N, CA, C and O atoms as a Tinker XYZ file with bonds, in Angstrom:
   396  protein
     1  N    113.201000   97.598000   87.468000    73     2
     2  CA   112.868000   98.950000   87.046000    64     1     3
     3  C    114.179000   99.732000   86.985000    63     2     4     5
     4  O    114.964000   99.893000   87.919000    81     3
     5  N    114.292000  100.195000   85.729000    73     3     6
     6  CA   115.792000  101.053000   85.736000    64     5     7
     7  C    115.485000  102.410000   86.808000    63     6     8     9
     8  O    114.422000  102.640000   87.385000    81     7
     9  N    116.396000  102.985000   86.855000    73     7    10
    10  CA   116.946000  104.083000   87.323000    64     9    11
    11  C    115.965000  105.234000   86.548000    63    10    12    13
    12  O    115.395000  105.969000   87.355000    81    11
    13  N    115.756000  105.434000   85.538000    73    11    14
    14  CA   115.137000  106.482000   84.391000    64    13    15
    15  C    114.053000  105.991000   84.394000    63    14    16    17
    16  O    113.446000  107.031000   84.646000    81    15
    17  N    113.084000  105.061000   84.303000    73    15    18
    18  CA   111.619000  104.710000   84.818000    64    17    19
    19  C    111.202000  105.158000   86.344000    63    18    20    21
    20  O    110.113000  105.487000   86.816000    81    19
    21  N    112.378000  105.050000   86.866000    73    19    22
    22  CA   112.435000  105.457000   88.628000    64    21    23
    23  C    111.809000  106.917000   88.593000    63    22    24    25
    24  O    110.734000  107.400000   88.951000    81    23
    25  N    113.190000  107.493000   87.884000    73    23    26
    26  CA   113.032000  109.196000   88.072000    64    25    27
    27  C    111.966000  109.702000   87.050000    63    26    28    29
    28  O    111.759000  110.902000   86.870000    81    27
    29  N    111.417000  108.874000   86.504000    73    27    30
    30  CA   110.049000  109.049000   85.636000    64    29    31
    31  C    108.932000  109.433000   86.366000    63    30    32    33
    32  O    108.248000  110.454000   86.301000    81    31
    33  N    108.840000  108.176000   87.269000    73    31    34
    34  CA   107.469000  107.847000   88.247000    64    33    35
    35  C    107.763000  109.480000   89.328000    63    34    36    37
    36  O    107.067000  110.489000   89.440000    81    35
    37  N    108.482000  109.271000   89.671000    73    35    38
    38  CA   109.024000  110.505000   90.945000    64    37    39
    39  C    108.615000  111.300000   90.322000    63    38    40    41
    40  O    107.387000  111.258000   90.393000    81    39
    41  N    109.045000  112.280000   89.525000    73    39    42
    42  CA   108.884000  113.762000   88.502000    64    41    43
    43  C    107.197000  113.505000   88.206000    63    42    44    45
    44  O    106.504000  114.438000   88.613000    81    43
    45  N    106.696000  112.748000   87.773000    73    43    46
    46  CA   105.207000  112.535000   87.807000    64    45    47
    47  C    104.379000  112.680000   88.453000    63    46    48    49
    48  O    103.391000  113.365000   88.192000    81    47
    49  N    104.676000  111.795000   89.897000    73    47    50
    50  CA   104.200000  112.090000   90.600000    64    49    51
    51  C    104.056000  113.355000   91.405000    63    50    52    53
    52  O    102.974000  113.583000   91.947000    81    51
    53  N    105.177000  114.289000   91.539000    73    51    54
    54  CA   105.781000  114.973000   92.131000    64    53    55
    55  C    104.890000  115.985000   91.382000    63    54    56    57
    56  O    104.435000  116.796000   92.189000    81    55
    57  N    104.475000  116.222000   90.091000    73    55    58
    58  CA   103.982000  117.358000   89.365000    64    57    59
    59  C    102.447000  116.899000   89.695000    63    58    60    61
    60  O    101.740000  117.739000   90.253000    81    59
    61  N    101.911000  115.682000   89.402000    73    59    62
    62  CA   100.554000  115.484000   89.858000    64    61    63
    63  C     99.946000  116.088000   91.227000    63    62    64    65
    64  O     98.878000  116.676000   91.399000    81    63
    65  N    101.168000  115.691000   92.331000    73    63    66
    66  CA   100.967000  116.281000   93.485000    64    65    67
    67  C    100.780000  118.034000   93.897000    63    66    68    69
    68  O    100.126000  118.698000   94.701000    81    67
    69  N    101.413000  118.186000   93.212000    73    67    70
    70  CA   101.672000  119.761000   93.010000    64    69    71
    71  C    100.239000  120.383000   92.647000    63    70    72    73
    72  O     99.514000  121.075000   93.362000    81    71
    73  N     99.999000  119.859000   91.090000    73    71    74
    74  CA    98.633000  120.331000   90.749000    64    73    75
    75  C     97.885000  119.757000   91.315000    63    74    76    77
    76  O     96.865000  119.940000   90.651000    81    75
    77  N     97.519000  118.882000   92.472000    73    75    78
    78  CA    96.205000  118.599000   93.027000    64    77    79
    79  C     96.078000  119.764000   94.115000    63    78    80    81
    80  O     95.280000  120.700000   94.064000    81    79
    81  N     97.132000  119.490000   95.221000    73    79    82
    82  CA    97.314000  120.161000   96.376000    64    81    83
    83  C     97.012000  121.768000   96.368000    63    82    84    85
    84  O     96.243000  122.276000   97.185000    81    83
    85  N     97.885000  122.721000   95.083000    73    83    86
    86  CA    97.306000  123.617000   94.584000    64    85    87
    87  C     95.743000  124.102000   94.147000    63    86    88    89
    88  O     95.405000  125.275000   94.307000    81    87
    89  N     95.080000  123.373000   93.740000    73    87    90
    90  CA    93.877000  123.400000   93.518000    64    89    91
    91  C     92.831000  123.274000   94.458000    63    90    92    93
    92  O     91.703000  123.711000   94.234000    81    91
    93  N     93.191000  122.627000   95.622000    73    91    94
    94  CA    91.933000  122.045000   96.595000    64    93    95
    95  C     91.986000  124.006000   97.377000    63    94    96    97
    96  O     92.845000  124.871000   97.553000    81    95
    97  N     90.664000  123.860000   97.586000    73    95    98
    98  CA    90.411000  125.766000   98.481000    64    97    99
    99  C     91.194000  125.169000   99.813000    63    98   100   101
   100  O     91.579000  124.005000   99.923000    81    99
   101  N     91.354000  126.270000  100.855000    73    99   102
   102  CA    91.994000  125.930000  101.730000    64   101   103
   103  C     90.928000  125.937000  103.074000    63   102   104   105
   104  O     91.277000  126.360000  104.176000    81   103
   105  N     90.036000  125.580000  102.879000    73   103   106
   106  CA    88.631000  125.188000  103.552000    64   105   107
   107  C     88.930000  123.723000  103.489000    63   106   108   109
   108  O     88.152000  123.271000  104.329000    81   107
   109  N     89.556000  122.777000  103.022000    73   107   110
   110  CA    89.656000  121.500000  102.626000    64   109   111
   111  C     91.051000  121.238000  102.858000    63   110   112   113
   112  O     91.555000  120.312000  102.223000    81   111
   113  N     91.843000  121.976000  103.755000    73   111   114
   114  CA    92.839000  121.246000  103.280000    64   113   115
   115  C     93.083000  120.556000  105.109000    63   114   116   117
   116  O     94.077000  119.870000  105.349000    81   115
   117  N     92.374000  120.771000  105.867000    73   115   118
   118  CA    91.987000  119.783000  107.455000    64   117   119
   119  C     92.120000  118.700000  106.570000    63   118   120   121
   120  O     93.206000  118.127000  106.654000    81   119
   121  N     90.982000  118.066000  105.388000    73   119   122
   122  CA    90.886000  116.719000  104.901000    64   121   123
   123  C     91.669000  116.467000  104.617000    63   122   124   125
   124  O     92.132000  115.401000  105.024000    81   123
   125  N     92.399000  117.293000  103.689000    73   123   126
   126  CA    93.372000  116.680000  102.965000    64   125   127
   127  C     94.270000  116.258000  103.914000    63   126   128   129
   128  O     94.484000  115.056000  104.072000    81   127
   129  N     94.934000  117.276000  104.697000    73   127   130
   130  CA    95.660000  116.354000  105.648000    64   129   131
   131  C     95.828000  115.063000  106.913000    63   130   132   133
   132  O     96.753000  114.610000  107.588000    81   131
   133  N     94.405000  114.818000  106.764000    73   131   134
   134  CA    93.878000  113.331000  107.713000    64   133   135
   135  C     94.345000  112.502000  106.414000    63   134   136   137
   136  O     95.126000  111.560000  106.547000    81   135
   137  N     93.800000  112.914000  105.041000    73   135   138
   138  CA    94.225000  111.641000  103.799000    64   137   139
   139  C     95.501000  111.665000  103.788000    63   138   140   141
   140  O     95.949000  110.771000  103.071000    81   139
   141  N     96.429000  112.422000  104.363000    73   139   142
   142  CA    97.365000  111.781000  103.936000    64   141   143
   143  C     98.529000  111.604000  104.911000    63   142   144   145
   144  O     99.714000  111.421000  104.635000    81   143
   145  N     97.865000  111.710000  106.270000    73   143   146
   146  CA    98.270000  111.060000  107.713000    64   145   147
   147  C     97.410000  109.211000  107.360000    63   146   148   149
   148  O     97.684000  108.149000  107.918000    81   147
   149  N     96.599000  109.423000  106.503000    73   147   150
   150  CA    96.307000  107.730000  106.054000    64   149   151
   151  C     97.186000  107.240000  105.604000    63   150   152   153
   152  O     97.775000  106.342000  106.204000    81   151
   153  N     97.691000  107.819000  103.988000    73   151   154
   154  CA    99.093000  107.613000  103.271000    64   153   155
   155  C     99.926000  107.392000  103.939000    63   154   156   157
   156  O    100.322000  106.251000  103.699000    81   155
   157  N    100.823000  108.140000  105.190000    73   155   158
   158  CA   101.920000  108.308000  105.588000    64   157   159
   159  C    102.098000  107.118000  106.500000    63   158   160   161
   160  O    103.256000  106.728000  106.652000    81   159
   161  N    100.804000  106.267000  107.342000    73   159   162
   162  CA   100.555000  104.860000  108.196000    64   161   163
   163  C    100.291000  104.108000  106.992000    63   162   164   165
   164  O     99.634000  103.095000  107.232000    81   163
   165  N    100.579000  104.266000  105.803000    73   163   166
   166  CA   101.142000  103.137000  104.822000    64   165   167
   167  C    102.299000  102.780000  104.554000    63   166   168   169
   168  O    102.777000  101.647000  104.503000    81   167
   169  N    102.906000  104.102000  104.320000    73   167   170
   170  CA   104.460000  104.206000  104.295000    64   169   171
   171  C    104.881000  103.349000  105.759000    63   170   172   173
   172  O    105.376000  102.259000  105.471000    81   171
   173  N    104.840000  103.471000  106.502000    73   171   174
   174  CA   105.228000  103.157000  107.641000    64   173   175
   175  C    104.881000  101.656000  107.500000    63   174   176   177
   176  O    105.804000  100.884000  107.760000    81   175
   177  N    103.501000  101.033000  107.070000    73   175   178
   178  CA   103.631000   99.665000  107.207000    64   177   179
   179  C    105.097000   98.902000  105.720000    63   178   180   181
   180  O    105.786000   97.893000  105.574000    81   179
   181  N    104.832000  100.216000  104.987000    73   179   182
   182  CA   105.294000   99.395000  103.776000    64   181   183
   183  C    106.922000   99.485000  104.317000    63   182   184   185
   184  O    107.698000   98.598000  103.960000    81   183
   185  N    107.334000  100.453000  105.080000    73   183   186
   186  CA   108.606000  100.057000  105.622000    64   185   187
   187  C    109.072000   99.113000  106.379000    63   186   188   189
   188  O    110.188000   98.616000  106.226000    81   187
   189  N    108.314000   98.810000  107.198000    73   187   190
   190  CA   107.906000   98.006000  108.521000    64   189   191
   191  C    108.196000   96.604000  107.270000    63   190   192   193
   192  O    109.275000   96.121000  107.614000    81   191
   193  N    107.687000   95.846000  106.068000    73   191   194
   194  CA   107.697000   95.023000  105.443000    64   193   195
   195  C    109.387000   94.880000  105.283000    63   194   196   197
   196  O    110.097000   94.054000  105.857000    81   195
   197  N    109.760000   95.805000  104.449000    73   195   198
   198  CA   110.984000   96.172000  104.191000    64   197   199
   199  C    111.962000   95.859000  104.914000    63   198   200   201
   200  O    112.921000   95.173000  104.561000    81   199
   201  N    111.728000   96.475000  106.257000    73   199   202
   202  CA   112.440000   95.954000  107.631000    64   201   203
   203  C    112.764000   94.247000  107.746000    63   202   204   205
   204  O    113.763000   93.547000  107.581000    81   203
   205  N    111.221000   93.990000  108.155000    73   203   206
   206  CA   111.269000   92.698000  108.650000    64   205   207
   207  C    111.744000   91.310000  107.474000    63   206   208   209
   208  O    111.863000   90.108000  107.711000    81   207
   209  N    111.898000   91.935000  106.428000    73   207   210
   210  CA   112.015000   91.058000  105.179000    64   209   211
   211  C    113.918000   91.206000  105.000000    63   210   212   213
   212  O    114.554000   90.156000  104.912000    81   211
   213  N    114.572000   92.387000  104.968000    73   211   214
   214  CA   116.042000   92.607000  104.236000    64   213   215
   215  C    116.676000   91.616000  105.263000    63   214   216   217
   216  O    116.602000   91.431000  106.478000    81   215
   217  N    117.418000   90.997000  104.067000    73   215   218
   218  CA   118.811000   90.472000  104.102000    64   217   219
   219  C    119.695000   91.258000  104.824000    63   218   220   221
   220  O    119.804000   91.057000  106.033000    81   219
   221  N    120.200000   91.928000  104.397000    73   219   222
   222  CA   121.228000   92.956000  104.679000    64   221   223
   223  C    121.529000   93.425000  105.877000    63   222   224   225
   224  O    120.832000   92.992000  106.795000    81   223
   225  N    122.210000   94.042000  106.093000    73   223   226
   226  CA   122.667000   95.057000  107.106000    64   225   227
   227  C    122.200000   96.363000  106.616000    63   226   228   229
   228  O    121.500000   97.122000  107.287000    81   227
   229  N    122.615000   96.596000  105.417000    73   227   230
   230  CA   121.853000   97.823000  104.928000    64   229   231
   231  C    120.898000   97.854000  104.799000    63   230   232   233
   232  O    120.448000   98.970000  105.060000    81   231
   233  N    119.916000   96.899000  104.377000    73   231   234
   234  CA   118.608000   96.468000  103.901000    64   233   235
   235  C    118.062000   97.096000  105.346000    63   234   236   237
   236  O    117.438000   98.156000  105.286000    81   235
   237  N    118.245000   96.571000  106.430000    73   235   238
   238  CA   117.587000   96.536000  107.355000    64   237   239
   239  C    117.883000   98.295000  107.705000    63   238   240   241
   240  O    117.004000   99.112000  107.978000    81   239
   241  N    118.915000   98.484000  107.635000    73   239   242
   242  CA   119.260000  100.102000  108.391000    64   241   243
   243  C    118.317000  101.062000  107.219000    63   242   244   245
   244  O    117.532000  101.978000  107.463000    81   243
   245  N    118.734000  100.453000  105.826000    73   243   246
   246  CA   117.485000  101.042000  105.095000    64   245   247
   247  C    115.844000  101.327000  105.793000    63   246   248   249
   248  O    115.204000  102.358000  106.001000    81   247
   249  N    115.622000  100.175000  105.970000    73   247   250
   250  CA   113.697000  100.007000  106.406000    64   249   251
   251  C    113.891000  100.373000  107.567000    63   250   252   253
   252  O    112.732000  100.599000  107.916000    81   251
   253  N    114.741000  100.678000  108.738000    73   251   254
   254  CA   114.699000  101.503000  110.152000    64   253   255
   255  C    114.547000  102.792000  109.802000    63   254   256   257
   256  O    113.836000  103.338000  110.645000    81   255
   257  N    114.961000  103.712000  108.751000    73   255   258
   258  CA   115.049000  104.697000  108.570000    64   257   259
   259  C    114.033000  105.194000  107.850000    63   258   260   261
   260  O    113.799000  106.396000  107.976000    81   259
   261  N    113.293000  104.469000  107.035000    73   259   262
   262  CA   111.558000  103.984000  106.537000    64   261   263
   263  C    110.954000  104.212000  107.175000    63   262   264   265
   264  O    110.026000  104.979000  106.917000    81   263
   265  N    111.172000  103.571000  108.605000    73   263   266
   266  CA   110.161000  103.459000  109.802000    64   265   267
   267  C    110.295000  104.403000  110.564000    63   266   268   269
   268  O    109.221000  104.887000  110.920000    81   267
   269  N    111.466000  105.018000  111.093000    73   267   270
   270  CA   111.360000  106.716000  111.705000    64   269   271
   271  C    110.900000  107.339000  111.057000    63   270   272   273
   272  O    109.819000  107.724000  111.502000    81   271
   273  N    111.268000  107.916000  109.612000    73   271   274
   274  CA   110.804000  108.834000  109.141000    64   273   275
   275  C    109.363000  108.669000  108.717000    63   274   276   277
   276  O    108.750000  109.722000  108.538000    81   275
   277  N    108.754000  107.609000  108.536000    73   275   278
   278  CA   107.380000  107.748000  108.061000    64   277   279
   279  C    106.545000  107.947000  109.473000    63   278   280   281
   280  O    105.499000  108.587000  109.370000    81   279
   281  N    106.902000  107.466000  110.759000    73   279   282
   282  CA   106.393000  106.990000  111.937000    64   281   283
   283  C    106.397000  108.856000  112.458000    63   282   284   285
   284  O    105.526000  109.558000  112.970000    81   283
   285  N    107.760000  109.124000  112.038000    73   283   286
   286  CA   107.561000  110.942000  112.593000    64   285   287
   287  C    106.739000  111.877000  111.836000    63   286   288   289
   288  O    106.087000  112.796000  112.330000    81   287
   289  N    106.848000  111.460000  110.126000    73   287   290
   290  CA   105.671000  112.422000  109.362000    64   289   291
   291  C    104.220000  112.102000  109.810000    63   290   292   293
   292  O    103.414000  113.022000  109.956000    81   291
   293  N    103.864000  110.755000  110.039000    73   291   294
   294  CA   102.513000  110.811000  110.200000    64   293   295
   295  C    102.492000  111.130000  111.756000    63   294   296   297
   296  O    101.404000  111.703000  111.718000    81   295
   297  N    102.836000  111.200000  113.042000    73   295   298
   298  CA   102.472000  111.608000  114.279000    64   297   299
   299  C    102.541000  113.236000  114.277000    63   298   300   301
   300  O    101.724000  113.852000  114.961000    81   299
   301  N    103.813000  114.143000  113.276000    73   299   302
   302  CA   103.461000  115.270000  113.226000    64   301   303
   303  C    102.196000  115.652000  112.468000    63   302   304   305
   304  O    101.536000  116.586000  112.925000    81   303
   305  N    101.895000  115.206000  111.662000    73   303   306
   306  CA   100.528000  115.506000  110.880000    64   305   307
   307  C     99.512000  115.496000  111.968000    63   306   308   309
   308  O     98.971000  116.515000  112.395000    81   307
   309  N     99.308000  114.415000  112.347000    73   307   310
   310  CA    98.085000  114.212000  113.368000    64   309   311
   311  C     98.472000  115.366000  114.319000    63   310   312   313
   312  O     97.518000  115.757000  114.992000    81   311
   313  N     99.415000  115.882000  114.496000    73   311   314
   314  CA    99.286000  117.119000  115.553000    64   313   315
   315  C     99.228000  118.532000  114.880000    63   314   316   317
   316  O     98.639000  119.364000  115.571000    81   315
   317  N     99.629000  118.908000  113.882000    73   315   318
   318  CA    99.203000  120.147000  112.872000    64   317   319
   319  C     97.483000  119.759000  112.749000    63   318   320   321
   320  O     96.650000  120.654000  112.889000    81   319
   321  N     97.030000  118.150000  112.441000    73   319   322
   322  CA    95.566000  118.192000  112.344000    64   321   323
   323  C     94.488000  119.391000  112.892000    63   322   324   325
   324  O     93.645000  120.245000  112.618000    81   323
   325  N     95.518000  118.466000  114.208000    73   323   326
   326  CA    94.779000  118.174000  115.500000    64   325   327
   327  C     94.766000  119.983000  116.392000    63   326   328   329
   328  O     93.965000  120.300000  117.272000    81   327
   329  N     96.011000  120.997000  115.756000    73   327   330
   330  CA    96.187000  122.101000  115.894000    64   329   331
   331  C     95.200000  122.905000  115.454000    63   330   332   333
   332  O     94.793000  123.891000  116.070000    81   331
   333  N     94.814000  122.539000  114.450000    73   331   334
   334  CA    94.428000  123.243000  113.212000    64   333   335
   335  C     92.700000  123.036000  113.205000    63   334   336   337
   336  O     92.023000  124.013000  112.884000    81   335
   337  N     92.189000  122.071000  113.475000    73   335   338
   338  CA    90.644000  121.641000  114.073000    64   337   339
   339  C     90.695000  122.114000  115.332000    63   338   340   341
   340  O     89.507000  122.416000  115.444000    81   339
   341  N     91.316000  122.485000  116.648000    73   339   342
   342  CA    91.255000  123.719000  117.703000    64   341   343
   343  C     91.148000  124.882000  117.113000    63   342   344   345
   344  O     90.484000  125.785000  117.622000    81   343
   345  N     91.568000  124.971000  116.353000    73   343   346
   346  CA    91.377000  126.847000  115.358000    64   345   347
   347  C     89.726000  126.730000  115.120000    63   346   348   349
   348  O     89.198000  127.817000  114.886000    81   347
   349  N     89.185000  126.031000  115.135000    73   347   350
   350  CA    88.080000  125.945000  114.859000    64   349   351
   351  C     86.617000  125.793000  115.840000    63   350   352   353
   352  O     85.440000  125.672000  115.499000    81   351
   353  N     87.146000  125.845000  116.939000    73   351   354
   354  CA    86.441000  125.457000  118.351000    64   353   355
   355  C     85.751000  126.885000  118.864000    63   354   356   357
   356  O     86.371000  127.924000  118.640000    81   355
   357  N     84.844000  126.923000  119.350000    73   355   358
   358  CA    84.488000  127.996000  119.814000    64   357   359
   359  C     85.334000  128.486000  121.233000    63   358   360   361
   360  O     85.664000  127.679000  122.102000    81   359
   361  N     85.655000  130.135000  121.310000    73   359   362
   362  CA    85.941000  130.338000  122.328000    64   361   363
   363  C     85.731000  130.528000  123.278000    63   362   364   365
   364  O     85.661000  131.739000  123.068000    81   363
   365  N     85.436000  130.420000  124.786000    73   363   366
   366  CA    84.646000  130.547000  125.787000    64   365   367
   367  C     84.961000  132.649000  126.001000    63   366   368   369
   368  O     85.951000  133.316000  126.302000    81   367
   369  N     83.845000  132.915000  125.725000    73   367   370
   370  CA    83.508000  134.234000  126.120000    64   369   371
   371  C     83.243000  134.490000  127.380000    63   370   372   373
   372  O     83.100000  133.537000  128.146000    81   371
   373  N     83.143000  135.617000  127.781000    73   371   374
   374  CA    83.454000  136.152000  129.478000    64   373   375
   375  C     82.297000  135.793000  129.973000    63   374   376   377
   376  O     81.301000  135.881000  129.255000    81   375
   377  N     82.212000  135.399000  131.071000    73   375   378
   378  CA    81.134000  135.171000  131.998000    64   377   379
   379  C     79.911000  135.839000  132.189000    63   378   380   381
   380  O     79.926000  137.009000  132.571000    81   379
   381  N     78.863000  135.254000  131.975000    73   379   382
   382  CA    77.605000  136.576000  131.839000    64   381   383
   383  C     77.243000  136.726000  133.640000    63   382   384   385
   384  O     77.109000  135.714000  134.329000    81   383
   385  N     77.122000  138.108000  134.207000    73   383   386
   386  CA    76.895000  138.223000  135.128000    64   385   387
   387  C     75.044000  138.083000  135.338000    63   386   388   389
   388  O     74.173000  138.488000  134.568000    81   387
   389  N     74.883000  137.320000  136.746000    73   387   390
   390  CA    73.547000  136.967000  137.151000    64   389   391
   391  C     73.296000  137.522000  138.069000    63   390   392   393
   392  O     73.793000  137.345000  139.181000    81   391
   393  N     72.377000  138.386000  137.728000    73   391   394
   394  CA    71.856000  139.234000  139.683000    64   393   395
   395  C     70.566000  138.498000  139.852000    63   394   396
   396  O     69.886000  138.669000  140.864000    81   395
């Protein structure tokens, strides 16, 4: 794949993403972000491949750096989730007094 098919797919994607994310109400966007704490434990396996497969020295420092960064986007997600579904919990109101 050249270089210009590369930056094809990227810019594509990159605008697809844009107009989806934009569009969803923000009542939906808890989901959206579990889908794509799914995505992001793909990235991470597909680095993890990368890793365990390169030749290289670089190859490999390449797919380590695959594997932090995808391993840190998806554990922060799960905690913005996980923030963000507490926004949603009921609050314990004051104690009703019993005579």
């Amino acid at each position: 794949m050249s270089w210009l098919i590369a930056l094809y797919v990227f810019m594509l994607a990159a605008f697809t993403g844009y107009e989806v994310i934009r569009r969803v109400p923000s009542i939906l966007h808890t989901p959206l972000m579990s889908g794509s704490n799914f995505v992001h434990g793909m990235v991470v396996v597909g680095a993890l491949h990368a890793l365990f497969n390169a030749q290289t020295t670089t190859g490999q420092a390449i797919g380590f750096i695959g594997v932090l960064l995808g391993a840190g986007n998806a554990a922060g997600g799960y905690v913005v989730t996980d923030r963000m579904l507490a926004m949603f919990k009921p609050m314990a109101g004051p104690a009703t007094r019993k005579e």
